[in-house]
mmCIF file of C-alpha atoms in Angstrom:
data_model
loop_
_atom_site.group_PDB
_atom_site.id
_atom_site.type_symbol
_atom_site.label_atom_id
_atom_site.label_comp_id
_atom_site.label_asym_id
_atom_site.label_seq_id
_atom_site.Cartn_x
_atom_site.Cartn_y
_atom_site.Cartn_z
ATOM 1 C CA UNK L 1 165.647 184.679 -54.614
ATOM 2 C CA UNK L 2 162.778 186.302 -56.392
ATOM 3 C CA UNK L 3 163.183 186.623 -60.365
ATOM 4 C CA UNK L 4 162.079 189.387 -62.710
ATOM 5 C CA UNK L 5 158.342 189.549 -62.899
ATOM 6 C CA UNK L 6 156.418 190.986 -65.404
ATOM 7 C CA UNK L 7 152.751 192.504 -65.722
ATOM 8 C CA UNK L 8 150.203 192.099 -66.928
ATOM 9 C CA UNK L 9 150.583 188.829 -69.080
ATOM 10 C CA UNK L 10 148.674 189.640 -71.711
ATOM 11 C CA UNK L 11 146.814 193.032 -73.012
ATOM 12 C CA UNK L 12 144.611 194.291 -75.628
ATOM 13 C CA UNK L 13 144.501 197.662 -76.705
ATOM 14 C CA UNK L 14 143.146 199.793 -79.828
ATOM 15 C CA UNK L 15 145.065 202.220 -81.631
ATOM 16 C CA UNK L 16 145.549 205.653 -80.339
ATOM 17 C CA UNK L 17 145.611 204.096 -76.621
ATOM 18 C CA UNK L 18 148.101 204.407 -73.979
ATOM 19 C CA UNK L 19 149.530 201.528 -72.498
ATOM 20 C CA UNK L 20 151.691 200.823 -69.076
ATOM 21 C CA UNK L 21 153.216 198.025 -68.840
ATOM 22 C CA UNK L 22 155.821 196.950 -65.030
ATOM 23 C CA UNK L 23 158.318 195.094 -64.142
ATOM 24 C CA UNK L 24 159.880 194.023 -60.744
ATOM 25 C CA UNK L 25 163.864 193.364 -61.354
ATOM 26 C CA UNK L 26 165.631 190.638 -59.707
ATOM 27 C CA UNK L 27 166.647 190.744 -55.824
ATOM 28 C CA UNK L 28 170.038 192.581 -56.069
ATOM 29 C CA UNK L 29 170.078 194.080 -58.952
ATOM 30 C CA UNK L 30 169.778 197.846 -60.189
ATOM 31 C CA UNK L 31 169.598 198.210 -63.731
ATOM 32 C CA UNK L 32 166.469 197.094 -65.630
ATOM 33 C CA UNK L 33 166.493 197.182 -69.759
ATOM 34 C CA UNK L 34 162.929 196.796 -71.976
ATOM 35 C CA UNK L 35 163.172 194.963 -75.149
ATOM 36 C CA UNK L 36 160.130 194.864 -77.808
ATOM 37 C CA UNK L 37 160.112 191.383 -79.775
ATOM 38 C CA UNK L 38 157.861 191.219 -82.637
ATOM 39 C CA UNK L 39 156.795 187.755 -83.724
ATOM 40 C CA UNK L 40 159.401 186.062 -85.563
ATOM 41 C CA UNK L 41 162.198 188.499 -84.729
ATOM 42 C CA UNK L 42 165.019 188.419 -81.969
ATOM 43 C CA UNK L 43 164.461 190.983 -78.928
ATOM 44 C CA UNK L 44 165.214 194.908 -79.522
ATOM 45 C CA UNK L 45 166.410 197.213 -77.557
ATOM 46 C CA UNK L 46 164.276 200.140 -76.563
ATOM 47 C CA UNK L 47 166.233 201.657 -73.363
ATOM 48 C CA UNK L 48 167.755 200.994 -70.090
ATOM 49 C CA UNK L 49 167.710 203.053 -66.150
ATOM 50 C CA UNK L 50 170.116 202.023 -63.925
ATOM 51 C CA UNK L 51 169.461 204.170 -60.580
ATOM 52 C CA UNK L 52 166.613 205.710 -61.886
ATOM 53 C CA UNK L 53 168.146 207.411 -64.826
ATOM 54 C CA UNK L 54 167.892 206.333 -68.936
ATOM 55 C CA UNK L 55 170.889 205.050 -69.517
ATOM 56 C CA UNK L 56 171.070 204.010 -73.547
ATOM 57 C CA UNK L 57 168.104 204.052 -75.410
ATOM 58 C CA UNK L 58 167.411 202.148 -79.137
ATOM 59 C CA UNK L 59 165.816 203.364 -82.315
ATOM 60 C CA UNK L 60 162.431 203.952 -80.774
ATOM 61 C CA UNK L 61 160.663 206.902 -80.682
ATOM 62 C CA UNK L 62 159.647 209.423 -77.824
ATOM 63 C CA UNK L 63 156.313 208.023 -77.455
ATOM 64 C CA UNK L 64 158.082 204.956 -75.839
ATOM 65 C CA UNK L 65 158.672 205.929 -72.422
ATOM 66 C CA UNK L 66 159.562 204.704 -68.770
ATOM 67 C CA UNK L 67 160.484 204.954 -65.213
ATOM 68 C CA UNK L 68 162.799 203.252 -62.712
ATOM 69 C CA UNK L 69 161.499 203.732 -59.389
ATOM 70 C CA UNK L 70 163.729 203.631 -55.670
ATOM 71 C CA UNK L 71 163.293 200.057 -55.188
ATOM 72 C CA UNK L 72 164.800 199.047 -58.706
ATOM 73 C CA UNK L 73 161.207 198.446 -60.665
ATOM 74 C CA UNK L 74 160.275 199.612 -63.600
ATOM 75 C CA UNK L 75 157.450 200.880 -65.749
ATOM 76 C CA UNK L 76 157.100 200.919 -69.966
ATOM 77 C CA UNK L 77 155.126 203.828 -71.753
ATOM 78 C CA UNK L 78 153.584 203.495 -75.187
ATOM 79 C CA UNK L 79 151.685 206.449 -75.880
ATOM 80 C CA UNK L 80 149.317 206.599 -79.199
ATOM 81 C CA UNK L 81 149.645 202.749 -80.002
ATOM 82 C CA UNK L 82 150.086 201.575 -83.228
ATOM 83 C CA UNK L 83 149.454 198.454 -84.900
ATOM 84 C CA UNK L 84 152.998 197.294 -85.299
ATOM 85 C CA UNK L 85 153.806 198.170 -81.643
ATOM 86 C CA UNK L 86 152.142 194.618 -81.247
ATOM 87 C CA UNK L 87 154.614 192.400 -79.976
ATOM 88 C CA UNK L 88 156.434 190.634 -76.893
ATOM 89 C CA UNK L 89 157.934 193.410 -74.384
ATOM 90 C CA UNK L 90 160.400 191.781 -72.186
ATOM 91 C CA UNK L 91 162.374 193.318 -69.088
ATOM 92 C CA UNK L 92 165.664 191.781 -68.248
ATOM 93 C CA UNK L 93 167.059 193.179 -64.864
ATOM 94 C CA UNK L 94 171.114 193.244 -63.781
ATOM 95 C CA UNK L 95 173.576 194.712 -61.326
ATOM 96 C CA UNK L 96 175.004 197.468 -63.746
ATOM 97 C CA UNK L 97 176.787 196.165 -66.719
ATOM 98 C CA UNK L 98 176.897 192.152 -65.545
ATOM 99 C CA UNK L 99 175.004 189.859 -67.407
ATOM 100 C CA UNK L 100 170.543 190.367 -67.965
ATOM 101 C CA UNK L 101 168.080 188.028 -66.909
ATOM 102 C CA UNK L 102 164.939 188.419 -68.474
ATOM 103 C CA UNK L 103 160.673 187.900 -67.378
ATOM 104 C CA UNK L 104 158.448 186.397 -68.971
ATOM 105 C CA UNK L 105 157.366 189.258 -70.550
ATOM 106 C CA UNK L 106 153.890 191.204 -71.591
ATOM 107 C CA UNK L 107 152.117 190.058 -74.695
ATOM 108 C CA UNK L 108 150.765 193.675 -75.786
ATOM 109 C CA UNK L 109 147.919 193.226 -79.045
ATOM 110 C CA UNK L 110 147.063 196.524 -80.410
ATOM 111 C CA UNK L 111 143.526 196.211 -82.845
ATOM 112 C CA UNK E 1 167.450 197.955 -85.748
ATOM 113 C CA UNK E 2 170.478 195.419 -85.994
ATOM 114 C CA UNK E 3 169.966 192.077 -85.690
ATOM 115 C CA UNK E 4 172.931 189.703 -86.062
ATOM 116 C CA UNK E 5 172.907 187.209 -88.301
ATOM 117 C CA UNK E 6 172.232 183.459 -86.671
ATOM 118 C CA UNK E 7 172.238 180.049 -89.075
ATOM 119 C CA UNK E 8 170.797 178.221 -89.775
ATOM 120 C CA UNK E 9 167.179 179.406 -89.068
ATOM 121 C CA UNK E 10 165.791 176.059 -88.099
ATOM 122 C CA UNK E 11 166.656 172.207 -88.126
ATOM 123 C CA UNK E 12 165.197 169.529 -87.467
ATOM 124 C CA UNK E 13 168.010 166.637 -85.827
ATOM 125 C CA UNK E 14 167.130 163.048 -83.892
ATOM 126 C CA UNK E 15 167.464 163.117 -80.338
ATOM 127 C CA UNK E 16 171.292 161.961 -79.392
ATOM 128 C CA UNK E 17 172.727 163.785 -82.294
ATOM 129 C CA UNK E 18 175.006 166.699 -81.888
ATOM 130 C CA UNK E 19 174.216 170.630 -83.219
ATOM 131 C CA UNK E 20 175.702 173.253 -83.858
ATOM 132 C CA UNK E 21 174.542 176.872 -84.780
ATOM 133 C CA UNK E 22 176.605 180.371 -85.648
ATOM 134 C CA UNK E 23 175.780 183.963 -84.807
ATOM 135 C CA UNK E 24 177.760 186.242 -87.418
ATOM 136 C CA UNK E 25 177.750 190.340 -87.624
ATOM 137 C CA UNK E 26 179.652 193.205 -89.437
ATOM 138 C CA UNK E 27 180.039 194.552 -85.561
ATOM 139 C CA UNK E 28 182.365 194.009 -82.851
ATOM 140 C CA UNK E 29 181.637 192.339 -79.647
ATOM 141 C CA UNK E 30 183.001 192.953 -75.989
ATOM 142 C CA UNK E 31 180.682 190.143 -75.304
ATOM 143 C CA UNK E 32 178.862 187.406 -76.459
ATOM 144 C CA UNK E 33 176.040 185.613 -74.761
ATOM 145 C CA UNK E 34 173.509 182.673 -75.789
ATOM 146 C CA UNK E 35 170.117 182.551 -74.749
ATOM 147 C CA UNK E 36 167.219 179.794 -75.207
ATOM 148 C CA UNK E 37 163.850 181.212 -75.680
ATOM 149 C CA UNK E 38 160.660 178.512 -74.542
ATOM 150 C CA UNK E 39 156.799 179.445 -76.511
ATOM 151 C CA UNK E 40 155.339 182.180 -74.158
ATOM 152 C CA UNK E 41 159.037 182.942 -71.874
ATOM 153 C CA UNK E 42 161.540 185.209 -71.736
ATOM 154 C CA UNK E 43 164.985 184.328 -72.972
ATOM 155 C CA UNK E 44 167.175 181.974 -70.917
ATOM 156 C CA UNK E 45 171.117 182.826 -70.564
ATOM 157 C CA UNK E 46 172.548 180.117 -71.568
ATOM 158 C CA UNK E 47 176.447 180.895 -71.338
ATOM 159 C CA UNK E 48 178.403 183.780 -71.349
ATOM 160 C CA UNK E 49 181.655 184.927 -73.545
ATOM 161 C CA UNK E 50 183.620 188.038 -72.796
ATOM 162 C CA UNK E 51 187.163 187.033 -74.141
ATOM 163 C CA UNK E 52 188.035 186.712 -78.325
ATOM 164 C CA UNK E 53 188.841 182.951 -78.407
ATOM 165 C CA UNK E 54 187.268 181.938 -75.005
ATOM 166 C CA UNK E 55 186.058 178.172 -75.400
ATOM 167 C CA UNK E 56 182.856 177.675 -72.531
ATOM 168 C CA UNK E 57 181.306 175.157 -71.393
ATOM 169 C CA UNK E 58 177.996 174.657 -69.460
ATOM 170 C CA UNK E 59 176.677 170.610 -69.401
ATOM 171 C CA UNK E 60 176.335 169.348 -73.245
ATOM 172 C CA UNK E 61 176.307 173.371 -74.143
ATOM 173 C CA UNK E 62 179.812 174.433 -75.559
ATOM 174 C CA UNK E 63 180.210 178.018 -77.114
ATOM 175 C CA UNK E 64 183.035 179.824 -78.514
ATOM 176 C CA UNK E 65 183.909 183.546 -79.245
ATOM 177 C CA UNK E 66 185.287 184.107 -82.560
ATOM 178 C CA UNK E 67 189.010 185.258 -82.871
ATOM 179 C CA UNK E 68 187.944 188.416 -84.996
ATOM 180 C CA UNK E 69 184.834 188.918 -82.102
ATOM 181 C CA UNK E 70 182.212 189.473 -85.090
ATOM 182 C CA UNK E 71 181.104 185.645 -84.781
ATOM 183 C CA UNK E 72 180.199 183.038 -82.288
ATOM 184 C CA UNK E 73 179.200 179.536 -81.948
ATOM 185 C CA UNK E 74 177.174 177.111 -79.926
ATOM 186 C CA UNK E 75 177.345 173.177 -79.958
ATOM 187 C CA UNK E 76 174.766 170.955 -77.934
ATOM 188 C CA UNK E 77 175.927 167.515 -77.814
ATOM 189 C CA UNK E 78 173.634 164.127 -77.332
ATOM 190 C CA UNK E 79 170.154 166.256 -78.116
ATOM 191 C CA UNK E 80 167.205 165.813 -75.949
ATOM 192 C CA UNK E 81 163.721 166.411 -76.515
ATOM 193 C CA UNK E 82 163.727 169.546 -73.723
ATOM 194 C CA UNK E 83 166.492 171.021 -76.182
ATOM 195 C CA UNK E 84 163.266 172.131 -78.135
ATOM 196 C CA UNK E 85 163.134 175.970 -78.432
ATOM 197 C CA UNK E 86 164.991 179.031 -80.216
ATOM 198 C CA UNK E 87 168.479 180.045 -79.385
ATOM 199 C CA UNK E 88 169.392 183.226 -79.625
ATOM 200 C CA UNK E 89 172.946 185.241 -79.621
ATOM 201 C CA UNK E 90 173.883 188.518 -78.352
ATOM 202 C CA UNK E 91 176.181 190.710 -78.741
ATOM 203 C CA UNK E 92 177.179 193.586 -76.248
ATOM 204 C CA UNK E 93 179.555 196.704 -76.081
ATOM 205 C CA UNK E 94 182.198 196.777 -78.567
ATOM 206 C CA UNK E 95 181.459 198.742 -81.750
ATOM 207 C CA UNK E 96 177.994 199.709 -80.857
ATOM 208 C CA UNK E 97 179.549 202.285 -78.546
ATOM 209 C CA UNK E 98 177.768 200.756 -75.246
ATOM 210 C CA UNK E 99 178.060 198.505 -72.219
ATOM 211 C CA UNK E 100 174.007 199.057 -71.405
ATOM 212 C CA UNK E 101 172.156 196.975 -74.619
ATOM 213 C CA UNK E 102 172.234 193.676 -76.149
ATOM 214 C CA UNK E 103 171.690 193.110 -80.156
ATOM 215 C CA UNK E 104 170.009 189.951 -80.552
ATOM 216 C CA UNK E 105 170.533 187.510 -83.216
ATOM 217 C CA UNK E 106 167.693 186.370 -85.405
ATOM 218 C CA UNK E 107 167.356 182.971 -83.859
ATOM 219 C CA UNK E 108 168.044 179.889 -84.804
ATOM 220 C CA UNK E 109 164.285 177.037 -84.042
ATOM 221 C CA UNK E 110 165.732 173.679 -82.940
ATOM 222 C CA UNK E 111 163.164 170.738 -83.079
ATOM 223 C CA UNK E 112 164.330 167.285 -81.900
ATOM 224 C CA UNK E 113 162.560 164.477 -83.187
ATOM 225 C CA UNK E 114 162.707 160.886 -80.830
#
């Protein structure tokens, strides 16, 4: 059984960029949920699809986007980066409510 | 955005001794979970609560959902040096209105010393 992977590891960007970042959820499960940690902090939630559809979304604004795609994966937007967007993104994949298992998740470094 | 209250922040304990950490918020939980985050990983469930006064246990890890279900605790007995990391709890459901996100905790850095 395949866990949730994450890419890239790492990635630099400069303010004003756009940024995707992808995830592949675990075998089995539908629902995939992004979480931004900055350094220091705990994880926080940004939003969640379950069959392809945002289902709950955090205190982030619209310039944070994604997509669930047929096969369960999922992508993260960040549109006009800013400096504090730099942080830890982590996906955690799960079969509808049950419990999330996280990836390693993408350190993103905006200069 | 919330973030539940975890203490203490960070200790420092021999390895064999026994820890314990709490996870407190002004919220209700459906659910309470504890995670161990590693340097450069993604969080690690650790054991899962989903009953107010549910005692768990997984190996030396022993967690407990508070009666009121706005706290939780975790106890890891006979540390060992892979114990090293930062637990986190989580809350889910409950007062925050939805099944579909976790609120974190703030962490809590355990370092065992030989």
């Amino acid at each position: 059984e395949t866990g949730v992977t994450q890419s890239p590891t790492h990635l630099i960007k400069t303010r004003g960029q756009q940024v995707t970042l992808r995830c592949s959820s675990q075998s089995g499960h539908n629902t995939v949920s992004w979480y931004q940690q900055a350094l220091g902090q705990g994880p926080q939630f940004i939003f969640q699809y379950y069959r392809e559809e945002e289902n709950g979304r955090g205190n982030f604004p619209p310039r944070f986007s994604g997509l669930q795609f047929p096969n369960y994966s999922s992508e993260l937007n960040v549109n006009a980066l800013e400096l504090d967007d730099s942080a830890l993104y982590l996906c955690a994949s799960s079969l509808s409510y049950n419990e999330q298992f996280f990836g390693p998740g993408t350190r993103l470094t905006v200069l | 955005g919330q973030q539940l209250n975890q203490s203490p922040q960070s200790m420092f304990i021999q390895e064999g001794e026994d820890v314990s950490m709490n996870c407190t918020s002004s919220s209700i939980f459906n659910t309470w979970l504890w995670y161990k985050q590693d340097p450069g990983e993604g969080p690690v469930l650790l054991i899962a609560l989903y009953k107010a006064g549910e005692l768990t246990s997984n190996g030396r890890l022993t967690a407990q959902f508070g009666i009121t279900r706005k706290d939780s605790f975790l106890n890891i007995s006979a540390s060992i040096p892979s114990d090293v990391g930062i637990y986190f709890c989580a809350g889910r459901g409950g007062d925050t209105g939805t099944a579909s996100k976790l609120t974190f905790g703030t962490g809590t850095r355990l370092q065992v010393t030989l």
